mmCIF file of C-alpha atoms and ligand atoms in Angstrom:
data_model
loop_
_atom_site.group_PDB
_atom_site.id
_atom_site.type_symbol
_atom_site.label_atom_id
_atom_site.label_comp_id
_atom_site.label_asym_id
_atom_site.label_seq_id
_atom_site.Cartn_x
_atom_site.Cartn_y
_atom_site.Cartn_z
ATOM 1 C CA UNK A 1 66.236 13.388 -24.796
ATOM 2 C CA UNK A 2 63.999 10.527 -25.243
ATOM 3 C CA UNK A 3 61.716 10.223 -22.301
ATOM 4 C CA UNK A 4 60.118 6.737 -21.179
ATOM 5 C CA UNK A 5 57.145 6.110 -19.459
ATOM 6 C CA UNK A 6 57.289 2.982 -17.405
ATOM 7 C CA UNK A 7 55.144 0.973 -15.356
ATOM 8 C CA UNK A 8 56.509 1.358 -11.422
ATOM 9 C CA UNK A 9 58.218 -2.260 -11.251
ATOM 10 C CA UNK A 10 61.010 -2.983 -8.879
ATOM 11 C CA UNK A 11 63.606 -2.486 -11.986
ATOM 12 C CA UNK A 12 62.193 0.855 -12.961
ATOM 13 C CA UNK A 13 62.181 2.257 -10.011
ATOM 14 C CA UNK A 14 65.757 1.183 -9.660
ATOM 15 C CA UNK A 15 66.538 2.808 -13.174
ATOM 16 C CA UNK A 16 64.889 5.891 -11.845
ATOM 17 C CA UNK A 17 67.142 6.183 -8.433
ATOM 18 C CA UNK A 18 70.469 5.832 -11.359
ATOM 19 C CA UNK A 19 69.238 8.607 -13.139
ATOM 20 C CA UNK A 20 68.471 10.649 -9.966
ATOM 21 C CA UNK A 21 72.206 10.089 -9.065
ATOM 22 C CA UNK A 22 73.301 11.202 -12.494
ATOM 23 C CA UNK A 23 71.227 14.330 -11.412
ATOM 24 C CA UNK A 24 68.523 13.835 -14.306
ATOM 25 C CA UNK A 25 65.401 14.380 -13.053
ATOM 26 C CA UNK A 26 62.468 11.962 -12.742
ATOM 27 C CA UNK A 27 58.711 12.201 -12.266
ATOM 28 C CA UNK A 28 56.798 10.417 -9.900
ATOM 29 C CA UNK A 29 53.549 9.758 -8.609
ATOM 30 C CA UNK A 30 52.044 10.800 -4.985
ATOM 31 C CA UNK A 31 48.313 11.307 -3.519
ATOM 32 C CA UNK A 32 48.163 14.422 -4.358
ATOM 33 C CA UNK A 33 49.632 15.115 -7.859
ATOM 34 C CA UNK A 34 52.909 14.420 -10.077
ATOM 35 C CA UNK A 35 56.341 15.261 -8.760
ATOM 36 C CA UNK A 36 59.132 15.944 -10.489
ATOM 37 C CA UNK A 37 62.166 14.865 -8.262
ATOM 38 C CA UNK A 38 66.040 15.110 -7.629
ATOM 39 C CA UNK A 39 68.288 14.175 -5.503
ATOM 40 C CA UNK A 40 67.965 16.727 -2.543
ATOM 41 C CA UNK A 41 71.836 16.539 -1.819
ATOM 42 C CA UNK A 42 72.893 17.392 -5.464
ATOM 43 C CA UNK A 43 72.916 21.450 -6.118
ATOM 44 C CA UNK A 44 73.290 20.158 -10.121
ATOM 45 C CA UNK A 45 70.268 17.667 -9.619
ATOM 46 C CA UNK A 46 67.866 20.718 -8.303
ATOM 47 C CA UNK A 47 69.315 23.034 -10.473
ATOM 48 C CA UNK A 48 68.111 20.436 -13.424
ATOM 49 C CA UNK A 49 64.507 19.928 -12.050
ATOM 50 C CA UNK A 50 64.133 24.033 -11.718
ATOM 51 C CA UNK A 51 65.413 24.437 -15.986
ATOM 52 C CA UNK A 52 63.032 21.120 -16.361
ATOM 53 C CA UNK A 53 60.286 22.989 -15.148
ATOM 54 C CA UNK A 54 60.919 26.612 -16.563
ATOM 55 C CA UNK A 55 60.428 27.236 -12.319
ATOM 56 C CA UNK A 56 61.657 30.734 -10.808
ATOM 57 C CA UNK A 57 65.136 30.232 -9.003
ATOM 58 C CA UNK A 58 63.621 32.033 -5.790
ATOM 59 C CA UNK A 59 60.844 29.147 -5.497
ATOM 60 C CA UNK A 60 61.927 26.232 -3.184
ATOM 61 C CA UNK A 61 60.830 23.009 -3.373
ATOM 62 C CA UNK A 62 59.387 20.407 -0.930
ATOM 63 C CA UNK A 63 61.722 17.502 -0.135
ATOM 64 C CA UNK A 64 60.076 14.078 0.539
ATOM 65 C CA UNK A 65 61.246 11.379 2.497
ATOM 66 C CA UNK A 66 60.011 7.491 2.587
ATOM 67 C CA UNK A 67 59.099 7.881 6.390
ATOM 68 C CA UNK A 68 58.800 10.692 9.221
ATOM 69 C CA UNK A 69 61.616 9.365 10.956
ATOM 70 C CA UNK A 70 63.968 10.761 8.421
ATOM 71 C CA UNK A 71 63.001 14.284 9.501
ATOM 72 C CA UNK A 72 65.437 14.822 11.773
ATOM 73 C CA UNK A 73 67.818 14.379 9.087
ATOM 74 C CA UNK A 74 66.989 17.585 7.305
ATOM 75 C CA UNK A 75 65.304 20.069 9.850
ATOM 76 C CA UNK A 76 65.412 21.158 13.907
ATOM 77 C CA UNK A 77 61.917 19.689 14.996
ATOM 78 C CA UNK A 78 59.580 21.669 16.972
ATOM 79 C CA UNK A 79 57.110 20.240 19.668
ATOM 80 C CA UNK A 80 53.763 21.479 17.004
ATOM 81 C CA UNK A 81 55.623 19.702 14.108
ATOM 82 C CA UNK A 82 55.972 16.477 16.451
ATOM 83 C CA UNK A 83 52.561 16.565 17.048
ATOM 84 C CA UNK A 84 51.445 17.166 13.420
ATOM 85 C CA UNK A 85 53.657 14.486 11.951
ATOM 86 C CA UNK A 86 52.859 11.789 14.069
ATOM 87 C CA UNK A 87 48.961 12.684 12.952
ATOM 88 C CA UNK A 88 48.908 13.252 9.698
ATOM 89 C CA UNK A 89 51.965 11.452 8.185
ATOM 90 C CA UNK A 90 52.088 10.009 5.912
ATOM 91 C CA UNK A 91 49.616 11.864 3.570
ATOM 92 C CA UNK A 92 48.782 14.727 2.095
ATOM 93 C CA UNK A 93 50.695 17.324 3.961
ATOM 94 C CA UNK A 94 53.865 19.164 3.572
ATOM 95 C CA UNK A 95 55.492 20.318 7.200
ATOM 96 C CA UNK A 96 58.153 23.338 7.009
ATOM 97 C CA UNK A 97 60.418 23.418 9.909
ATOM 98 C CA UNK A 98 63.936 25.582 10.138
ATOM 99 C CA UNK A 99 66.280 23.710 7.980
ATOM 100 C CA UNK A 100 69.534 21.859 8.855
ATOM 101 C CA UNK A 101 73.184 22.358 6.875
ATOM 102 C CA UNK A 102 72.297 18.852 5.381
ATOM 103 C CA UNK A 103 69.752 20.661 2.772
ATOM 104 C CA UNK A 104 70.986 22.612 -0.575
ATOM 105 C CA UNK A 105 70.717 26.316 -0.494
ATOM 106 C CA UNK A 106 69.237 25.103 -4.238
ATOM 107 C CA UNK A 107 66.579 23.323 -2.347
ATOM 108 C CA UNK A 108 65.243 26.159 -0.502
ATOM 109 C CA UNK A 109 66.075 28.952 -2.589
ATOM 110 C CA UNK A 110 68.231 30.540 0.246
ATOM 111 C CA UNK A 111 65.255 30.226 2.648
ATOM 112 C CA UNK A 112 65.990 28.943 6.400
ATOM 113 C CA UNK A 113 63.269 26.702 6.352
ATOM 114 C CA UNK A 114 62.518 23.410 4.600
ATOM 115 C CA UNK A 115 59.129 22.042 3.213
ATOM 116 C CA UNK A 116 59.200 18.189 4.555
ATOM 117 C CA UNK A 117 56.703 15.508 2.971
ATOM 118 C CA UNK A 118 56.280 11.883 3.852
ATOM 119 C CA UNK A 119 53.478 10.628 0.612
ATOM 120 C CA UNK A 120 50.849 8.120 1.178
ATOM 121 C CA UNK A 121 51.296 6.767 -2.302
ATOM 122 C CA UNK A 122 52.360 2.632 -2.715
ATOM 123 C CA UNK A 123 54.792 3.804 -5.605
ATOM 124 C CA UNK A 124 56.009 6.994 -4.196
ATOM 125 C CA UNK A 125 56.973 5.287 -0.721
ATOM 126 C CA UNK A 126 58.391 2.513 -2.826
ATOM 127 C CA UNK A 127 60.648 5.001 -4.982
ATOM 128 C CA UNK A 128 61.754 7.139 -1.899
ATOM 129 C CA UNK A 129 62.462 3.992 -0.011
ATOM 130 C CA UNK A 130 64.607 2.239 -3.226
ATOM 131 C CA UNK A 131 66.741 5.977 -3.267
ATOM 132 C CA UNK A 132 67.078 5.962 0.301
ATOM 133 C CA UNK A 133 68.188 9.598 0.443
ATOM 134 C CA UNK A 134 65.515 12.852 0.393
ATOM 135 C CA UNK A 135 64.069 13.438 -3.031
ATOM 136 C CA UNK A 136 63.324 17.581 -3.758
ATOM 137 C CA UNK A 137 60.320 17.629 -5.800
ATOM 138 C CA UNK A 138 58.101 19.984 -7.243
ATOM 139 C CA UNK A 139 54.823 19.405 -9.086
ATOM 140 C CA UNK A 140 56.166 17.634 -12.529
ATOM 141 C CA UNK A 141 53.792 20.126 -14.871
ATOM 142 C CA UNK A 142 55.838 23.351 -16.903
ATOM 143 C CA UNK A 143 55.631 26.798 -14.574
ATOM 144 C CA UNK A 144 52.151 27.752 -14.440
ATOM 145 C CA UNK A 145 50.387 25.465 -15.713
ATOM 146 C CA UNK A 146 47.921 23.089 -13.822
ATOM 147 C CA UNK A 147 49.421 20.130 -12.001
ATOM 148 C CA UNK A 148 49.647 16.878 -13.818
ATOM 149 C CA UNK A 149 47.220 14.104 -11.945
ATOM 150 C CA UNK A 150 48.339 11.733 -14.368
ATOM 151 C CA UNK A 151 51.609 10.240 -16.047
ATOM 152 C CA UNK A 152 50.057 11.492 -19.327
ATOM 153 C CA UNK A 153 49.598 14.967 -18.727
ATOM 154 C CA UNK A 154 53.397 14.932 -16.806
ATOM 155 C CA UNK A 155 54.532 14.048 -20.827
ATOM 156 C CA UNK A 156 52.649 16.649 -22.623
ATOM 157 C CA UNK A 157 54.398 19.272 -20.538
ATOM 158 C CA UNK A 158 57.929 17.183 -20.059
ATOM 159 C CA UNK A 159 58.403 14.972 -22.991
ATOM 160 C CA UNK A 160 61.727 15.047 -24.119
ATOM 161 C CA UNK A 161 63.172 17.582 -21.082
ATOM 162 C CA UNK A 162 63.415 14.331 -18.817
ATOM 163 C CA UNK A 163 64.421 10.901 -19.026
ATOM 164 C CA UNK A 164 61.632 8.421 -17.063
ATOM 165 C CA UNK A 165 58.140 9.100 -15.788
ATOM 166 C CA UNK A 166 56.501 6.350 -13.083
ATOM 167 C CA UNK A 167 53.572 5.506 -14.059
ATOM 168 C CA UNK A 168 50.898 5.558 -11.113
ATOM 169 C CA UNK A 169 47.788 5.814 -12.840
ATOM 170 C CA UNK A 170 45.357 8.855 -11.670
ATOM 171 C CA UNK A 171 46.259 10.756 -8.501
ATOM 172 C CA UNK A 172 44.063 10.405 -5.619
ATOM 173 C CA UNK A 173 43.280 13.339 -3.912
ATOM 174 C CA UNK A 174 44.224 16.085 -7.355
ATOM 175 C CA UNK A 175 45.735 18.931 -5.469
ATOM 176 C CA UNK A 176 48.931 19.627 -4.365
ATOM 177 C CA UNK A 177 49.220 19.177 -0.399
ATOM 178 C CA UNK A 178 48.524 21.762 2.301
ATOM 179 C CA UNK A 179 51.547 23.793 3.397
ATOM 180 C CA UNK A 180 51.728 24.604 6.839
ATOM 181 C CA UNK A 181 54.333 26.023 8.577
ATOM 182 C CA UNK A 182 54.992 24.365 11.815
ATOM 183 C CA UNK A 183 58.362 26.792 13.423
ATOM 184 C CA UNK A 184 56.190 28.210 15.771
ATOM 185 C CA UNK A 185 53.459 27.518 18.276
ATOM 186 C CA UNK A 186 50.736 27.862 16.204
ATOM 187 C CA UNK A 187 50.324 26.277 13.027
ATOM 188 C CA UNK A 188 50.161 28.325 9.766
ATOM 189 C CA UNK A 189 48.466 27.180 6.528
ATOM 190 C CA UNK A 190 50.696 28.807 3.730
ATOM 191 C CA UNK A 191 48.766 26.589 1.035
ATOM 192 C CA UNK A 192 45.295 25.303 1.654
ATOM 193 C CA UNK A 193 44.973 21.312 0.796
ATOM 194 C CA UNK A 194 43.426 18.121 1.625
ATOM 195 C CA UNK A 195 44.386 18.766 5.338
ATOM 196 C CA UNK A 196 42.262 21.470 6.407
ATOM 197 C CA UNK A 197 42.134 23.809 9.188
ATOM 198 C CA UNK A 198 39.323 22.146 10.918
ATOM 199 C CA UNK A 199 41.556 19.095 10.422
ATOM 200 C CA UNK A 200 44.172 20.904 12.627
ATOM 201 C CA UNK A 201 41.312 21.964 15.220
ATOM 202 C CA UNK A 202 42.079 19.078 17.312
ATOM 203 C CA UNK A 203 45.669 19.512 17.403
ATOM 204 C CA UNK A 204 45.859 23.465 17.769
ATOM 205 C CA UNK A 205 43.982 26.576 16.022
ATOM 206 C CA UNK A 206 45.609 26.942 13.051
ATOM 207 C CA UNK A 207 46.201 30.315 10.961
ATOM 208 C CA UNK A 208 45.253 31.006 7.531
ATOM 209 C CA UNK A 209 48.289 32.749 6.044
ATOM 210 C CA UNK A 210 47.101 35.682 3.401
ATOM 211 C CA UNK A 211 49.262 37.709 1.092
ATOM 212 C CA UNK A 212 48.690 41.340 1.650
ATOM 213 C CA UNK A 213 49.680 43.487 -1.583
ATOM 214 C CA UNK A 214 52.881 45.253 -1.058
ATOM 215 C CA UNK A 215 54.254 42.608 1.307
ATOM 216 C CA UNK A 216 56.217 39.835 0.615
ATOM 217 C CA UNK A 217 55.115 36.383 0.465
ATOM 218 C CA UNK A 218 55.824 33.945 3.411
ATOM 219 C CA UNK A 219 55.329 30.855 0.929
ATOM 220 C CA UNK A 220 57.390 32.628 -2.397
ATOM 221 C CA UNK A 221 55.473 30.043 -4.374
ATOM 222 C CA UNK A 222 52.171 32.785 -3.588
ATOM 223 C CA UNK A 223 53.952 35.501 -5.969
ATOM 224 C CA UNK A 224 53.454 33.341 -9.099
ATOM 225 C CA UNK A 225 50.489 32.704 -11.432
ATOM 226 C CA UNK A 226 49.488 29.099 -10.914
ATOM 227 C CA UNK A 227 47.219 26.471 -12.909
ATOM 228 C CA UNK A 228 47.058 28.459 -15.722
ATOM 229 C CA UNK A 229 45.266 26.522 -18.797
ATOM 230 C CA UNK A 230 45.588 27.360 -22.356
ATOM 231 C CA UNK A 231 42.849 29.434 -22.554
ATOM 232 C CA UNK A 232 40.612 31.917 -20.964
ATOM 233 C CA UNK A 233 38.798 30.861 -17.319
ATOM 234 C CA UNK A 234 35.993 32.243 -15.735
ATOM 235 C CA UNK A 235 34.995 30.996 -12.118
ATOM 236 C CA UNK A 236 31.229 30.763 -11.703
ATOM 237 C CA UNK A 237 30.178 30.583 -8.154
ATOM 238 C CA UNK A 238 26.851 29.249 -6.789
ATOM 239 C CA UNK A 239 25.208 32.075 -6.328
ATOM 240 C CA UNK A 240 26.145 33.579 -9.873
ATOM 241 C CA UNK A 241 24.889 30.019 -11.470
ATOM 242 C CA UNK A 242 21.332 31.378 -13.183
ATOM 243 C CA UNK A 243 23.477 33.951 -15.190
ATOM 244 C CA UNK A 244 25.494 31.133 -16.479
ATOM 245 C CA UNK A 245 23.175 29.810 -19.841
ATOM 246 C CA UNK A 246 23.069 33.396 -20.529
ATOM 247 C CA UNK A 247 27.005 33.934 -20.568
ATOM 248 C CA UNK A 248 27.864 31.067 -22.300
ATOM 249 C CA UNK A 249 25.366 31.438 -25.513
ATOM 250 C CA UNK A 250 26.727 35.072 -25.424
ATOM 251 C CA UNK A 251 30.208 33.881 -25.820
ATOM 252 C CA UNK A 252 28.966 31.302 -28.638
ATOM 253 C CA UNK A 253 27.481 33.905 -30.693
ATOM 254 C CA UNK A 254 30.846 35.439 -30.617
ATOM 255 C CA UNK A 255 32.081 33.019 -32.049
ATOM 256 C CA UNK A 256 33.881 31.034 -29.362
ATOM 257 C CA UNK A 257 34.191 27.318 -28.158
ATOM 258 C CA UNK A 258 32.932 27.808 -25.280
ATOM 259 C CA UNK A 259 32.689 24.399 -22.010
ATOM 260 C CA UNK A 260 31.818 24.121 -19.053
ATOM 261 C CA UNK A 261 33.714 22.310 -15.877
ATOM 262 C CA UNK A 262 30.794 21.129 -13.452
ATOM 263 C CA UNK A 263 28.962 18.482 -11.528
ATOM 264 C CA UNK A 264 26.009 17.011 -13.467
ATOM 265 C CA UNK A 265 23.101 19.799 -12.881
ATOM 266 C CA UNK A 266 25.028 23.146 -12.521
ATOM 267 C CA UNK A 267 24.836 23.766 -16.452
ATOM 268 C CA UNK A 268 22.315 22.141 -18.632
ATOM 269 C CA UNK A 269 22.680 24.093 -21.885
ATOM 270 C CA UNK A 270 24.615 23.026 -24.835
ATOM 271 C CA UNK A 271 28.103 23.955 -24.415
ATOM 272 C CA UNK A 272 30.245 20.352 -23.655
ATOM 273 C CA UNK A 273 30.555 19.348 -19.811
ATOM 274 C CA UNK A 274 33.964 18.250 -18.626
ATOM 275 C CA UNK A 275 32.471 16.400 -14.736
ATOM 276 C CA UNK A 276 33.808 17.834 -11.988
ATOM 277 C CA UNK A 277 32.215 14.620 -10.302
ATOM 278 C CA UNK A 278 29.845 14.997 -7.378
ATOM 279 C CA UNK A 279 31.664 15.916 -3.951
ATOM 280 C CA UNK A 280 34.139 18.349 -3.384
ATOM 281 C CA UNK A 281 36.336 15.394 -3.365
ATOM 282 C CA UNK A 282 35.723 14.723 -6.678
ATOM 283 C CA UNK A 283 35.992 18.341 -7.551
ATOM 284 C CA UNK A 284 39.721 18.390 -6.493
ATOM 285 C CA UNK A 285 40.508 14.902 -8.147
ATOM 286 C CA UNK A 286 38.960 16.291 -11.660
ATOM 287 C CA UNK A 287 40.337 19.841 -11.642
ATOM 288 C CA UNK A 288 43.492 20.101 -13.310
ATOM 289 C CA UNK A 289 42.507 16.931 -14.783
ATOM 290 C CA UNK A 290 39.220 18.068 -16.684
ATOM 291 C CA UNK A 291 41.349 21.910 -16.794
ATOM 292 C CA UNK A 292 43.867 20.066 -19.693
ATOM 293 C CA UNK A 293 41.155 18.365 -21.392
ATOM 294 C CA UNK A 294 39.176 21.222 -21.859
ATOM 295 C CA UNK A 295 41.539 23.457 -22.796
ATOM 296 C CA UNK A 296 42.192 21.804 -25.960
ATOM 297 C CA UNK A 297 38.911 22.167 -27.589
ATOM 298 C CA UNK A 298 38.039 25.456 -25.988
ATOM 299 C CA UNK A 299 38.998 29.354 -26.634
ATOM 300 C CA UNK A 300 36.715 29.881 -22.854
ATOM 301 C CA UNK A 301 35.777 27.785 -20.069
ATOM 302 C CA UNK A 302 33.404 28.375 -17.216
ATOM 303 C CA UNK A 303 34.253 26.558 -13.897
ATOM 304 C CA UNK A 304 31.893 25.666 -10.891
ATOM 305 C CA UNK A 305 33.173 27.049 -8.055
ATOM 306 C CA UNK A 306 32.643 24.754 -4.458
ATOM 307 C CA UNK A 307 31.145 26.309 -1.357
ATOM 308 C CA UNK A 308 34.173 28.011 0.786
ATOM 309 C CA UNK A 309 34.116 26.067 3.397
ATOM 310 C CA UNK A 310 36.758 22.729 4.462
ATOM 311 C CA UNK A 311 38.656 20.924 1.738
ATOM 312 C CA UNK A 312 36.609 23.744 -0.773
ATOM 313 C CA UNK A 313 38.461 26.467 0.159
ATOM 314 C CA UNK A 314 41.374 24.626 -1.024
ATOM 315 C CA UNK A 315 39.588 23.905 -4.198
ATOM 316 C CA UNK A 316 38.428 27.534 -4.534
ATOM 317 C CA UNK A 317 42.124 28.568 -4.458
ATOM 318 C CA UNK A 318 43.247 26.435 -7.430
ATOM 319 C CA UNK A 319 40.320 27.370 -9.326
ATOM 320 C CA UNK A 320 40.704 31.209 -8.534
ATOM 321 C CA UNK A 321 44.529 30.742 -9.777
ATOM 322 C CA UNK A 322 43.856 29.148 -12.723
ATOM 323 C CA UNK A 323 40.843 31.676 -13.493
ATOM 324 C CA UNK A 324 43.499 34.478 -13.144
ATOM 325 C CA UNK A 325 40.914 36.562 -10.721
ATOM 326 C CA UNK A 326 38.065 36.564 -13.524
ATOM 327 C CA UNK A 327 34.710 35.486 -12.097
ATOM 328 C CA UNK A 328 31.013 35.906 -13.544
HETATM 329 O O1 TXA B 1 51.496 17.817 -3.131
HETATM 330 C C1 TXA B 1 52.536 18.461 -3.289
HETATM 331 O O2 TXA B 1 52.962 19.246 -2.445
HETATM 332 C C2 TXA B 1 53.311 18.241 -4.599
HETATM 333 C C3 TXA B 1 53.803 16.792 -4.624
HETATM 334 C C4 TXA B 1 54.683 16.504 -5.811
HETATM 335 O O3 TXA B 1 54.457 16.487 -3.421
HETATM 336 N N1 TXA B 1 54.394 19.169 -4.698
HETATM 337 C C5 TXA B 1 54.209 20.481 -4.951
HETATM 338 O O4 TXA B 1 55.375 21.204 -5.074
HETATM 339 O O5 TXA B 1 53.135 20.977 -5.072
HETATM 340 P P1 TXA B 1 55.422 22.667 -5.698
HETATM 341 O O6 TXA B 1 56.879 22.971 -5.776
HETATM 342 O O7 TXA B 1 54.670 22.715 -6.943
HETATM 343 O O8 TXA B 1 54.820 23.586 -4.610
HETATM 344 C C6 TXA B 1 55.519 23.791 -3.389
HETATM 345 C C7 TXA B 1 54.986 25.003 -2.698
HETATM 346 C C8 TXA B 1 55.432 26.282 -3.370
HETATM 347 O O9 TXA B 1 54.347 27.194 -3.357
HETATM 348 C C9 TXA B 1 56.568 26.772 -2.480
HETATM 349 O O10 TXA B 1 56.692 28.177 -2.509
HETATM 350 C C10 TXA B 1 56.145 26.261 -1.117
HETATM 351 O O11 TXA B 1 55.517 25.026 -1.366
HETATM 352 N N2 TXA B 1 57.299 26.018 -0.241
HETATM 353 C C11 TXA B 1 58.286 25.111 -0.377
HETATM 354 N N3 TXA B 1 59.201 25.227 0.592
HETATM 355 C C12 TXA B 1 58.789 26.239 1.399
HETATM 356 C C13 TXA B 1 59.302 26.861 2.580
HETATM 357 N N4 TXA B 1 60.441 26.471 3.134
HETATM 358 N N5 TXA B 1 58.594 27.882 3.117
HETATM 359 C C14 TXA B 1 57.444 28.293 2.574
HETATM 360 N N6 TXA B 1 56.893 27.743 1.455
HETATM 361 C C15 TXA B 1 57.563 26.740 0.870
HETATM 362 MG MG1 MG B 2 53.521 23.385 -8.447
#
């Protein structure tokens, strides 16, 4: 299959909508990252995006929808998830609320529930809007591997499994949205994002959902390894940072390429810096970005980790995930 990347005109998005109805999938761009979508009412349309993506049948995927209103549609509201739409969408958030008949089994991998998101993305709202019916998307990158942030890195992992990719330029905020399941009174972050818990604070005291071994997950996304590059990862965090130099001239006598992912200061030996920019802001944006650059000229990498605290923690748990666990 030949696939085309196009520039987000009127037409193309138009061409994109046929080939959603023909149940070939098509990436887009939001906020956050890439998504690869499908028409959330065709089982055969999911079922593509899922073989697309090499994705785990027992992994649902988020449905988005041009604006909040359409909720209703697809899932049984709750007062919290009221609340928490009105405030934070659109943007980078993705509400799950108990599901309605309307929604494919496919979607939700048999779950009850239903991940909603409304994107605060010109071209998304534009192609959700020109469908006008609920697009399931996941990220548009191959099982496990880091997220595309741009329409270039969606083609090195897609080209020629799908038909059209949107261009949108860069994503803005570089990680995937926070998950947060809103069926109860209390919210509960499954996925740490942009939207953190102190950004709940003024709405109610959120929960930060962990996997404990031997259970199983409450998000089944959790279970898999995530962000992987093509090489070998090793977070470095602050405190760690003077044994840095010393590790990565180590690893060069070895014999390995060896770079670094940090801001400007963390690292000044000779091993090439892929920026991780200069806020933790930036550090999200650049990630998965700076991840598939690097990997390509590099058997190791060493990656700065943020302080653990608001939108880092989010950041932490991307770079811990695409580490595999390995720290200095
Ligand atoms: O920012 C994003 O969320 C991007 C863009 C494209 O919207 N999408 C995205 O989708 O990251 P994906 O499929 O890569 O990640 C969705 C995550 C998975 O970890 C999945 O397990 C979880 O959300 N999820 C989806 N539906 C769920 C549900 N009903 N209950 C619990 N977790 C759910
Ligand atoms: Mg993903």
């Amino acid at each position: 299959m030949q696939t085309r990347l196009l520039p987000p005109g009127p037409e193309n998005l138009e061409l994109g909508r046929q080939f959603l109805l023909q149940d070939l999938p098509v990436a887009f761009p939001t906020e956050t990252v890439y998504g690869l979508g499908a028409d959330a009412r065709s089982e055969q349309g999911v079922r593509a995006v899922f073989e697309a993506k090499g994705r785990p049948a027992d992994n649902p995927l988020i449905v988005h929808l041009a604006d909040p209103g359409q909720i209703g549609e697809c899932a049984e509201w709750t007062p919290l998830g009221r609340t928490l739409a009105r405030a934070l969408m659109p943007g980078p958030v993705t509400l799950v609320l108990r599901k309605k008949p309307t929604v494919s089994p496919a979607v939700t991998a048999g779950l009850d529930t239903v991940g909603l998101r409304v994107p605060d993305h010109p071209v998304a709202h534009a192609f959700l809007q020109c469908c006008g019916f609920p697009v399931a998307a996941p990220s548009a990158n191959t099982s496990s591997r880091p997220s595309p942030t741009t329409a270039e890195a969606v083609l090195e992992d897609l080209k020629g499994r799908i038909p059209l990719i949107l261009d949108g330029g860069p994503c803005r905020v570089g990680i995937e949205s926070s998950v947060i399941d809103v069926t109860g009174d209390r919210p509960v972050i499954l996925r740490p994002g942009r939207v953190t818990a102190e950004d709940l604070a003024a709405f109610a005291e959120a929960e930060t959902y962990e996997l404990r071994p031997g259970e199983s997950p409450r998000s089944p996304g959790l279970k898999y390894r995530h962000y992987a590059p093509a090489c070998e990862a090793v977070l470095v965090r602050p405190e760690r940072r003077e044994l840095l130099e010393e590790a990565v001239r180590q690893a060069m006598q070895e014999g390995k390429r060896v770079s670094v992912l940090a801001r400007p200061g963390f690292y000044a030996g000779e091993a090439p810096l892929f920026s991780l920019g200069q806020t933790v802001d930036d550090m999200a944006r650049l990630l998965f970005f700076s991840l598939r650059a690097a990997e390509k000229e590099s058997d190791l990498l060493f990656v700065e980790a943020p302080e653990d605290s608001g939108f880092g923690r989010a950041v932490l748990n991307r770079m811990r995930k695409a580490c595999g666990g390995r720290e200095l």
